[in-house]
Coordinates of C-alpha atoms and ligand atoms in Angstrom, one line a residue:
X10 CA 0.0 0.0 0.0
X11 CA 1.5 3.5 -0.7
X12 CA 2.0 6.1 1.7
X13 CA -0.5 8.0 0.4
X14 CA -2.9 5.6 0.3
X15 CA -3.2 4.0 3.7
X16 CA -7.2 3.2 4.3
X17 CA -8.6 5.4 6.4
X18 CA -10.2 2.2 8.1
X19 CA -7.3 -0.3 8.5
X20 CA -5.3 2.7 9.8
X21 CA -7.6 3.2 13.0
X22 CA -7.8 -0.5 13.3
X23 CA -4.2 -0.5 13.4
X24 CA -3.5 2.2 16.0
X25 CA -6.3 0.4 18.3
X26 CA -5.1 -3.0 17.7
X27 CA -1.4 -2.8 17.6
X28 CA 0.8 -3.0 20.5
X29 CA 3.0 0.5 20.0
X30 CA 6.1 -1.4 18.4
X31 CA 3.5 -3.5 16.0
X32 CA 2.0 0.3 15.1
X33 CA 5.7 1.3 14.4
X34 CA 6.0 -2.3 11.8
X35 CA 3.1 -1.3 10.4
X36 CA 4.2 2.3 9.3
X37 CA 7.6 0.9 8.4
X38 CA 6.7 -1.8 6.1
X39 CA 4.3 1.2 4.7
X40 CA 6.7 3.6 4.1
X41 CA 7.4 4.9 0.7
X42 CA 10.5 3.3 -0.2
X43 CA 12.8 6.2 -1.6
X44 CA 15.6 4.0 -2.6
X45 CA 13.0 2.5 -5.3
X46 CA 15.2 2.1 -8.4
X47 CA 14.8 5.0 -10.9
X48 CA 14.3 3.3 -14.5
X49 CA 16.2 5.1 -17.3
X50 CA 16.3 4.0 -20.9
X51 CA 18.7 1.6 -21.4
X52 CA 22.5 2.8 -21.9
X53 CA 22.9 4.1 -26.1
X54 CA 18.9 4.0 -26.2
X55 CA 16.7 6.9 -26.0
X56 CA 13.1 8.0 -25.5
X57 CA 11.9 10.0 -28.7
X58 CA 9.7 12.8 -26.7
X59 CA 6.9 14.5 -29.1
X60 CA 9.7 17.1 -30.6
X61 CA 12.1 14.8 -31.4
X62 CA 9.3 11.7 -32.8
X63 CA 7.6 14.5 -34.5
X64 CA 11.2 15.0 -36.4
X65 CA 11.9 11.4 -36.8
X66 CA 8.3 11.4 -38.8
X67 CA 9.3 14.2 -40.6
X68 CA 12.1 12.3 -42.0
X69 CA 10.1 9.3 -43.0
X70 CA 7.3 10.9 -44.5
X71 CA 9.5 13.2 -46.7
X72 CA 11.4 9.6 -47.7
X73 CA 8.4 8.1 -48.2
X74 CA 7.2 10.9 -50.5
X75 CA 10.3 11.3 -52.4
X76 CA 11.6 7.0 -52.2
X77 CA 7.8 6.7 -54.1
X78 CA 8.1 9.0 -56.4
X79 CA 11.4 7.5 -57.8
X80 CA 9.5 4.0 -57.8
X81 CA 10.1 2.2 -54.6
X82 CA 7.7 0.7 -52.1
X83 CA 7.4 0.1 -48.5
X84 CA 9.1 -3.3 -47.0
X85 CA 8.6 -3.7 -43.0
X86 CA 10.1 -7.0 -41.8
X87 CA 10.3 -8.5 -38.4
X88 CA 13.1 -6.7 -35.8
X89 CA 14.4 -10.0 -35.2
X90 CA 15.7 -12.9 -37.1
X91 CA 17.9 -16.4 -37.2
X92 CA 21.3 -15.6 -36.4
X93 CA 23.1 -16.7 -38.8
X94 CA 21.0 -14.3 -41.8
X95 CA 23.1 -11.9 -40.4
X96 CA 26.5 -13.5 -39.6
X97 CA 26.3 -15.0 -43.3
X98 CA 25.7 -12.0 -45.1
X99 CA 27.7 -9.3 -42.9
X100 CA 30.9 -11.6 -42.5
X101 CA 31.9 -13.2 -39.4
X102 CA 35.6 -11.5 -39.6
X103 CA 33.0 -7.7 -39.5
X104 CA 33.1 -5.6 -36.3
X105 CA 29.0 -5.9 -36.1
X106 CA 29.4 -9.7 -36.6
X107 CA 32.2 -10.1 -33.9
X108 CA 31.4 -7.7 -30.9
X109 CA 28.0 -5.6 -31.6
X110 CA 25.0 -8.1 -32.4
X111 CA 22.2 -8.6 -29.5
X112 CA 22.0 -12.4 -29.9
X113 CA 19.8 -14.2 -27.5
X114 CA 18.0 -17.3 -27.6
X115 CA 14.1 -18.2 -27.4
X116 CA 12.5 -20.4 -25.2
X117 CA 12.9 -22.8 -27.7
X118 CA 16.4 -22.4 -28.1
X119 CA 16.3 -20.8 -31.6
X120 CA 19.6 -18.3 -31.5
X121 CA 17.6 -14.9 -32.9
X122 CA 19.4 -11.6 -32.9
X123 CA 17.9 -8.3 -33.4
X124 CA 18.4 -6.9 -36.7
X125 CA 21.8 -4.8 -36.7
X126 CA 20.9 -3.8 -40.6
X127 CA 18.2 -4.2 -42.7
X128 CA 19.8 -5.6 -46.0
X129 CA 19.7 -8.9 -45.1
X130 CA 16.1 -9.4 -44.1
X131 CA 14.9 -7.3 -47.3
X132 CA 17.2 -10.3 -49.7
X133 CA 15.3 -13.2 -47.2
X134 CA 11.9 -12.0 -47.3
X135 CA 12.8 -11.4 -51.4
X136 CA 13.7 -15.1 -51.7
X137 CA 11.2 -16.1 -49.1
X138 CA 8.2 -14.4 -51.0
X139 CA 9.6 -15.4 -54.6
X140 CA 9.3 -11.4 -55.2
X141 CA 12.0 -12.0 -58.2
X142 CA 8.9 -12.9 -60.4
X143 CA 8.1 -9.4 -60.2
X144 CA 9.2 -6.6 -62.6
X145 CA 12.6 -6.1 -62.1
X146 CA 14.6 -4.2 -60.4
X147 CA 12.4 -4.9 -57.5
X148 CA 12.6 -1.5 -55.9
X149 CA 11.8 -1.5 -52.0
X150 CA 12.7 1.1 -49.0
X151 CA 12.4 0.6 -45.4
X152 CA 12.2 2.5 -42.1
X153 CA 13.1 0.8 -38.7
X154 CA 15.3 0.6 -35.7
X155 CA 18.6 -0.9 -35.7
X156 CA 20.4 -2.5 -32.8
X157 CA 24.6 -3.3 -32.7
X158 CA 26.4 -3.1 -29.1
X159 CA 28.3 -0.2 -29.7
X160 CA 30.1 1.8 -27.6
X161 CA 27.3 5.3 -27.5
X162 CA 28.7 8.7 -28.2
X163 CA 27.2 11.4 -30.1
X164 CA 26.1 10.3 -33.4
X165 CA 26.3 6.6 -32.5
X166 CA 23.5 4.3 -30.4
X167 CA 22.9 0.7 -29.8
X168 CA 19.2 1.5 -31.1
X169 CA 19.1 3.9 -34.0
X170 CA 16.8 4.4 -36.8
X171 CA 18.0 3.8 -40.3
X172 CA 15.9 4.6 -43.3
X173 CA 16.5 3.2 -46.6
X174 CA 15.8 1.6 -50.1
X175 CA 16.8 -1.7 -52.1
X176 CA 17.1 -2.1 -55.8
X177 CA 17.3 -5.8 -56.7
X178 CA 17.2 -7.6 -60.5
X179 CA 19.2 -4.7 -62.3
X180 CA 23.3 -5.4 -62.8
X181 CA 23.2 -2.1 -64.6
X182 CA 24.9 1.2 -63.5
X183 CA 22.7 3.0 -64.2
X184 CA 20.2 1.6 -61.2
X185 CA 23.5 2.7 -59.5
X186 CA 23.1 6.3 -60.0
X187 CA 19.1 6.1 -59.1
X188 CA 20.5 5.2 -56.0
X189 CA 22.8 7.8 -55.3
X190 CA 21.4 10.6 -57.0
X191 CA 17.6 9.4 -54.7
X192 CA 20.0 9.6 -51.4
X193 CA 21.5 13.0 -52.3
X194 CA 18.3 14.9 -53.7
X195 CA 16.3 13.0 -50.6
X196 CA 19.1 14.8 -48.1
X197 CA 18.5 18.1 -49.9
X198 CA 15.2 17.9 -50.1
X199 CA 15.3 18.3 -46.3
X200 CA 17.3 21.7 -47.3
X201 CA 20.9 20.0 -46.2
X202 CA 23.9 21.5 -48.2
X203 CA 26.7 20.4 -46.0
X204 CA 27.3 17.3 -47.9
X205 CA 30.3 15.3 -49.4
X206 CA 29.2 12.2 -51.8
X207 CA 32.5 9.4 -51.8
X208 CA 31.9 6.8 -54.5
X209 CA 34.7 3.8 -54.4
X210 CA 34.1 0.5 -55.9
X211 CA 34.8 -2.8 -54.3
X212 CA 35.5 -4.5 -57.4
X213 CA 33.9 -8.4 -58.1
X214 CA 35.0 -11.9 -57.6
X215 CA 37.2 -11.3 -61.0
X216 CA 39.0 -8.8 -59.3
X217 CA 38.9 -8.7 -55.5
X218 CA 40.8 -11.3 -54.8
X219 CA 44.2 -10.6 -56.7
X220 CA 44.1 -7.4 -55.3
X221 CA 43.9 -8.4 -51.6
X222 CA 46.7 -11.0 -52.3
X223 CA 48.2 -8.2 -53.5
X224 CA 47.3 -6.4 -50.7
X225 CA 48.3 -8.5 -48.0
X226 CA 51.3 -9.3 -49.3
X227 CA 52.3 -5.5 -49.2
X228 CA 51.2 -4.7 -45.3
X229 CA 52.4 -8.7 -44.0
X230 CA 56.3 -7.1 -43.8
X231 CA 54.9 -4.1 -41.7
X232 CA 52.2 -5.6 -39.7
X233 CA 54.0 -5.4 -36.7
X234 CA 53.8 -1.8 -36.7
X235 CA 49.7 -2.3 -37.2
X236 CA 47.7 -2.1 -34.4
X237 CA 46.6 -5.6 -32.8
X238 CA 42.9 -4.9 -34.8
X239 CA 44.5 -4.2 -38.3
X240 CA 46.6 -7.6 -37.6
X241 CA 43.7 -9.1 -36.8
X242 CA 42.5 -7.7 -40.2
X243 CA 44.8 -8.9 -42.3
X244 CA 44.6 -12.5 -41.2
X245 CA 40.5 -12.1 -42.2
X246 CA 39.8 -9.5 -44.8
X247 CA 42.9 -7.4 -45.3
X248 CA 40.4 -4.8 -47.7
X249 CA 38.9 -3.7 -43.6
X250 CA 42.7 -2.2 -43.2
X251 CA 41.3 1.0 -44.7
X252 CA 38.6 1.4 -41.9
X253 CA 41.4 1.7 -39.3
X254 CA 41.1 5.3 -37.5
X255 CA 44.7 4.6 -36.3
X256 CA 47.6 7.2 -37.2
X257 CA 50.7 4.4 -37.4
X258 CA 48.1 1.9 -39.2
X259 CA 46.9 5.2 -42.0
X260 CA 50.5 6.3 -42.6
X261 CA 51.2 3.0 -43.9
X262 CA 47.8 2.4 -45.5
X263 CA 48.3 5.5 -48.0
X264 CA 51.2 3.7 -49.6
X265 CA 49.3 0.7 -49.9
X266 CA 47.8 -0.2 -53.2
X267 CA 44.2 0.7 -53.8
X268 CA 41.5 -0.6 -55.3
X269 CA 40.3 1.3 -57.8
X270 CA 43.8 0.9 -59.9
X271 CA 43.4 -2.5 -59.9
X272 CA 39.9 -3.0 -60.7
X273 CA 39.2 -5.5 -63.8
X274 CA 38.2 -4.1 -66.9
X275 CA 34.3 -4.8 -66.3
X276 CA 34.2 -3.3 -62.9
X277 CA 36.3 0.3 -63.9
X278 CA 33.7 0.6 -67.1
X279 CA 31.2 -0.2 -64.6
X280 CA 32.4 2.6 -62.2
X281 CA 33.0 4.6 -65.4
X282 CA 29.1 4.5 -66.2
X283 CA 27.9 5.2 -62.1
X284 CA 30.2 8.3 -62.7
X285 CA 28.6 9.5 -66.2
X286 CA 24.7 8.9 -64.5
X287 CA 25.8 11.1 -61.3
X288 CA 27.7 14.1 -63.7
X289 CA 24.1 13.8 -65.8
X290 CA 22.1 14.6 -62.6
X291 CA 24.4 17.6 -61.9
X292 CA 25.4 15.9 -58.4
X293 CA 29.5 16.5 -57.5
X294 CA 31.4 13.7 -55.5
X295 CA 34.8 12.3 -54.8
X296 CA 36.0 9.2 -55.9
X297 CA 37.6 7.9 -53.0
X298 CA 39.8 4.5 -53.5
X299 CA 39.5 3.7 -49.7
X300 CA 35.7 3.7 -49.4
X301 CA 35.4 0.2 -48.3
X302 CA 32.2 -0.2 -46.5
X303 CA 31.7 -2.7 -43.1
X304 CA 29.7 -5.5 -44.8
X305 CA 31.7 -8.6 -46.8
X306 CA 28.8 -8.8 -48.9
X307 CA 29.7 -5.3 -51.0
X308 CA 30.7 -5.9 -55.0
X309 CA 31.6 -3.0 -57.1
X310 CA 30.1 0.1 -56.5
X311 CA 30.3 1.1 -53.0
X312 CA 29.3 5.2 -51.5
X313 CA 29.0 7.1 -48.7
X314 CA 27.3 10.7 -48.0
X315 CA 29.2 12.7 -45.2
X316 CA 28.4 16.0 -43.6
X317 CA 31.9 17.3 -42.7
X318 CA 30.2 19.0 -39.6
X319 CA 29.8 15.9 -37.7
X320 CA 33.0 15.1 -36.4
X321 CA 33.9 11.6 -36.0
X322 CA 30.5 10.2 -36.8
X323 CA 30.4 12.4 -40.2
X324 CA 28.7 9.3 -42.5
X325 CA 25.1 10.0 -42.7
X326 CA 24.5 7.0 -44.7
X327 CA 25.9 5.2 -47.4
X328 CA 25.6 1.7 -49.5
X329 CA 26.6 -0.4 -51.9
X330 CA 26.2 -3.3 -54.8
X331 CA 25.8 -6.7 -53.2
X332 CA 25.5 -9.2 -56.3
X333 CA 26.1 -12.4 -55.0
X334 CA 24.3 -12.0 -52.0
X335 CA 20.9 -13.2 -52.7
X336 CA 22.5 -16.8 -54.7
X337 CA 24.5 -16.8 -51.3
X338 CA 21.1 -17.2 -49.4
X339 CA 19.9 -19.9 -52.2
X340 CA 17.6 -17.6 -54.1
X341 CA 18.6 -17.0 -58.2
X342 CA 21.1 -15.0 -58.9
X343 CA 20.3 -11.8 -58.5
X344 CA 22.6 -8.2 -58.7
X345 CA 21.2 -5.6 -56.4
X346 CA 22.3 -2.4 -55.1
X347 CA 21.0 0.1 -51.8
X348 CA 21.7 2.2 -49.2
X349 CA 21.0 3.0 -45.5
X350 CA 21.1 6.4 -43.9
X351 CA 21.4 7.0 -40.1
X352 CA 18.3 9.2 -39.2
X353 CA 19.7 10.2 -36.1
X354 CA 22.7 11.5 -37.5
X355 CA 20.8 13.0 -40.6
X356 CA 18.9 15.0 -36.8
X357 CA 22.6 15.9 -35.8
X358 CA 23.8 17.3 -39.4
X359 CA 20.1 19.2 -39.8
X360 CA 21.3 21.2 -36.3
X361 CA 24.5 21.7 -37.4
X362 CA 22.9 23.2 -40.3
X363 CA 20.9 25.3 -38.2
X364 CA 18.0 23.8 -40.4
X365 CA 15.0 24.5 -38.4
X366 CA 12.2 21.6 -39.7
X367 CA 8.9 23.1 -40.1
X368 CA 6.8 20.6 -38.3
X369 CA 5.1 22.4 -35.2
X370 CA 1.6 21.1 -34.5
X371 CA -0.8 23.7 -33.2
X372 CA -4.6 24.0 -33.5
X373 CA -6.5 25.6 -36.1
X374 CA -9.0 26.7 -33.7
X375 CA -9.5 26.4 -29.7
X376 CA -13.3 26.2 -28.7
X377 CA -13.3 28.3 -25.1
X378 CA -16.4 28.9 -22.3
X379 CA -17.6 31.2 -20.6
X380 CA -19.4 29.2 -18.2
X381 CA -18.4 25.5 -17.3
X382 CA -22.2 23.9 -17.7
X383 CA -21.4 25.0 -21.4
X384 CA -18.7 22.6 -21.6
X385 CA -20.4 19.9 -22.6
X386 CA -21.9 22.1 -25.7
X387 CA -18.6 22.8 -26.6
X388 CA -17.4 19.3 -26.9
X389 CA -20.0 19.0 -28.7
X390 CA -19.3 21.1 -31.2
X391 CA -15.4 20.3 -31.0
X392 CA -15.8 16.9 -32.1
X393 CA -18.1 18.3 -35.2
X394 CA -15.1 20.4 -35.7
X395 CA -12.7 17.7 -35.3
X396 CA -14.4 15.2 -37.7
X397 CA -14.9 17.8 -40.4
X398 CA -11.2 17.8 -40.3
X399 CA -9.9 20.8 -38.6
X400 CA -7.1 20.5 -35.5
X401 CA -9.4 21.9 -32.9
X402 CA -8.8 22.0 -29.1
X403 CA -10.6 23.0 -25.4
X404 CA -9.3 23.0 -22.3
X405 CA -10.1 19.9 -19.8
X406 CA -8.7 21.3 -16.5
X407 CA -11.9 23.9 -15.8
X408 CA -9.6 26.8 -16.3
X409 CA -11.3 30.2 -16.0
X410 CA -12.0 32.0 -19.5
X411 CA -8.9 34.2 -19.1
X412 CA -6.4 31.2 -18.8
X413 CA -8.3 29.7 -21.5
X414 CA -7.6 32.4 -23.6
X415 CA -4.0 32.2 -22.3
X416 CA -3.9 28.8 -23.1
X417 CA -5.1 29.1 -26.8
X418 CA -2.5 31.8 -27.1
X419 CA 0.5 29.3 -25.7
X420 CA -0.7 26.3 -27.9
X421 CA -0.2 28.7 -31.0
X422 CA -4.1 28.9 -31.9
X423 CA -4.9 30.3 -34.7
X424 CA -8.4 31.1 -34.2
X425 CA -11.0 31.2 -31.1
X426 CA -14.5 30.9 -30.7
X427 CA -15.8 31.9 -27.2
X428 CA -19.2 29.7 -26.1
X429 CA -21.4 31.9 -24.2
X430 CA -24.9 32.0 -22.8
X431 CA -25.3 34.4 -25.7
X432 CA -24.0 33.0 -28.5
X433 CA -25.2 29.4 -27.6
X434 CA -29.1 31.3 -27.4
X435 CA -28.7 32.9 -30.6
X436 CA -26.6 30.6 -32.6
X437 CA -24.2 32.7 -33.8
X438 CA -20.4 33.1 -32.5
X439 CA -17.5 35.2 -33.3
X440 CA -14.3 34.0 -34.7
X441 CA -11.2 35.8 -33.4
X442 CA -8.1 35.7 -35.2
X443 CA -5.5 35.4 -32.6
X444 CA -2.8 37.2 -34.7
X445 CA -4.7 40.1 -35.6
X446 CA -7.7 40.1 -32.7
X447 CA -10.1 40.7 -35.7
X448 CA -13.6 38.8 -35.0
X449 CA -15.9 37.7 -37.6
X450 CA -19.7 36.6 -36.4
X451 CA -21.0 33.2 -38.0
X452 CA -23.5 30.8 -37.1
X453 CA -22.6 27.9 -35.2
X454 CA -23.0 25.2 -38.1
X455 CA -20.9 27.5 -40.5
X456 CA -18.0 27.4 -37.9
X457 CA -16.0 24.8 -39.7
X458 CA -16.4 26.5 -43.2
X459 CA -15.8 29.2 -42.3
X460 CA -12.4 28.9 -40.4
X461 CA -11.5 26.8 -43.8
X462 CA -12.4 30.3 -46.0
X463 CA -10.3 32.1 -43.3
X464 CA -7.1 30.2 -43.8
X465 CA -7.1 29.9 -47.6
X466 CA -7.5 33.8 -47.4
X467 CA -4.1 36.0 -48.2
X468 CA -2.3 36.9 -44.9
X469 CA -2.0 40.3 -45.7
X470 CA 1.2 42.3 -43.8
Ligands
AMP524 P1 25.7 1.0 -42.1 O1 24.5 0.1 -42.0 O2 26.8 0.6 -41.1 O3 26.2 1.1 -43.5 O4 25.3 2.4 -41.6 C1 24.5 3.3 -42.4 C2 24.2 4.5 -41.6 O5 23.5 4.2 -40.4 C3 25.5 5.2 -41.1 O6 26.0 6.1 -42.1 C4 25.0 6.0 -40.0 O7 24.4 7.2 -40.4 C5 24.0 5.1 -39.4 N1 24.5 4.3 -38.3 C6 25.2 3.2 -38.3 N2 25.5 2.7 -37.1 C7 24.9 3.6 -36.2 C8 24.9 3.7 -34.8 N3 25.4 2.8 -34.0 N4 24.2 4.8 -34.3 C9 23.6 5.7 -35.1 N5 23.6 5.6 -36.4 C10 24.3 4.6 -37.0

């Protein structure tokens, strides 16, 4: 029983049946325990409080507007799948694969992790589905949260939203270039300039594999002055060398041979041709012959966007071509390409910006009393309101008409109606613009079209 809430009855029963030291139990084992643990989020996870959800929406519903109109539909697949979806595609020797997934196991013993990325369940439920009957490229996009066991600093979470797309049946580069030029022009649609496109290419199966011979071969004699993770790298998948943040480990990686001068003939026309569709859509970029991106399951063309105001955390998404992937998982061979872009760091680079998103919510109208028997009336007439689709509001705490008015005022109203004795006798009620404090007299049933007329009129200075 809480403190507060001690019956009235067993409280007098207590104090005339308890011996004194029994009274004393009783209000001890009643007492509110202020040691209670406080809950908080959990560490690198955080609430999304009206502003901030209200921004996250933003960002979806401007990608879903803009992801459609370039031809690609919604996916949503489950936050969770088998294990090893993801330690297959990723690559066990990958940082996610190794230290960051949230692995657990059911009641039936089914290992299940929650998804770190959304590439790989978009290829299973492809297969799964048979979806590669459809017209190709089967273009999707998604919108989710992502879990890896990072460690959390600005910019990085162990639950973060990701928002992106999927293009899957095309080995053209021209489906390349969709999917850059959709993840730049969706960026600056949300009026961000601050931006750096890197395109790299990973090479294929042809090519990849000479080159990290080649590679390896080059960094084995110096590996002792690598750091214990780049050593580590070598031994798995020297190409994750050029991830290494490490000043010893990036001195010696600039002399190391790069990709993109030892790509086969195929995959530098095919980088060739990416480059020609991103000049045509007047979009600028860097091609950078270090761009190689955490995943094993990468081929060819591989890109980033940065904002150079972010600091450390300064990718704001990025992708790549994944053409074996999909025969990996026993489906039919199938080249692909897509992206995924970090919606809490495309927030962070928005601020840097000083981009202010235009997504307040406030009511068209607020429906006040004069007297509280009338508030029943103006429910009334605020659900009418509500239903013929205007955002109206009232107050529910009995406030007096003067904080109502207040109140209005602070929830950014544009209009008021005031429900009097008066105008609830003769049917008729004045609008008041709160801007400008003029007041125009309507009829009660005439409220809703007129507030409509009001708004589509010309503001006026
Ligand atoms: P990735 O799936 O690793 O290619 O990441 C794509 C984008 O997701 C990155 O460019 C980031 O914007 C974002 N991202 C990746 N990991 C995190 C994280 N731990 N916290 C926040 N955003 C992340």
């Amino acid at each position: 029983m809480h403190w507060n809430q001690i019956n009235f009855n067993n409280f007098i029963f207590t104090i005339y049946n308890c011996e004194r030291s029994e009274f004393n139990k009783y209000i001890m084992a009643n007492k509110p325990d202020n040691k209670r643990k406080k809950y908080r989020a959990p560490r690198g996870t955080s609430d999304y409080l009206p502003k901030r959800a209200a921004q996250l929406h933003y960002l979806d519903s401007q990608a879903a507007e803009i992801f459609e109109r370039y031809g690609y539909r919604r996916i949503i697949t489950p936050t969770f799948e088998d294990t090893d979806l993801f330690s297959r595609s990723i690559g066990e020797s990958s940082d996610i694969v190794r230290k960051e997934m949230y692995t657990f196991n059911d009641k039936a013993g089914r290992s299940l992790t929650l998804r770190p990325e959304a590439t790989a369940p978009v290829v299973r439920a492809y297969i799964e589905h048979k979806l590669h009957s459809e017209i190709k490229p089967v273009k999707l996009y998604y919108i989710g949260s992502m879990f890896r066991y990072e460690r959390p600093q600005a910019g990085r979470y162990r639950e973060f939203w990701q928002l992106g797309v999927e293009a899957l049946g095309s080995p053209k580069p021209l489906i390349d270039a969709e999917v850059i030029v959709l993840l730049v022009d969706y960026l600056k649609s949300l009026a961000l300039n601050d931006l750096v496109l890197h395109i790299g290419s990973m090479g294929d199966d042809k090519c990849r594999l000479p080159y990290t011979k080649k590679l390896r071969q080059e960094l084995e004699p110096k590996a002792e002055a690598m750091c214990p993770d780049c050593q580590q790298r070598l031994k798995l998948n020297p190409l994750r060398v050029f991830d290494c943040k490490n000043k010893v480990c990036r001195a010696i990686i600039a002399e190391a041979p790069k990709i993109t001068d030892n790509l086969c003939d195929e995959c530098a026309n095919h980088l060739v041709q990416v480059e020609k569709g991103i000049i045509g859509a007047g979009i600028k970029y860097q091609l950078d012959p270090t761009l190689v991106r955490g995943f094993d399951y990468y081929t060819r063309t591989t890109f980033e966007v940065r904002s150079p105001l972010l600091g450390a955390q300064s990718a704001l998404g990025g992708g790549g071509r994944y053409d074996n992937l999909i025969a990996e998982y026993g489906g039919p061979a199938t080249p692909a390409i897509g992206f995924a872009l970090g919606m809490e760091r495309v927030l962070l680079a928005l601020e840097a910006e000083q981009v202010k998103l235009d997504i307040e919510i406030s009511p068209d109208l607020f429906v006040a009393v004069v007297d509280n028997t009338d508030r029943p009336e103006a429910f009334r007439i605020l659900t009418d309101l509500r239903r013929y689709g205007l955002a109206a509001e009232m107050d529910y705490m009995a406030r007096s008409l003067r904080s109502q008015m207040k109140l209005a005022d602070k929830l950014g109203s544009e209009f008021v109606i005031i429900l009097g004795p008066d105008e609830l006798k003769s049917g008729r009620v004045a609008i008041k613009n709160m801007a400008t404090g003029a007041e125009r007299k309507v009829s009660l049933d005439q409220i809703a079209d007129s507030i409509k007329n009001l708004k589509s009129e010309p503001k006026g200075e």
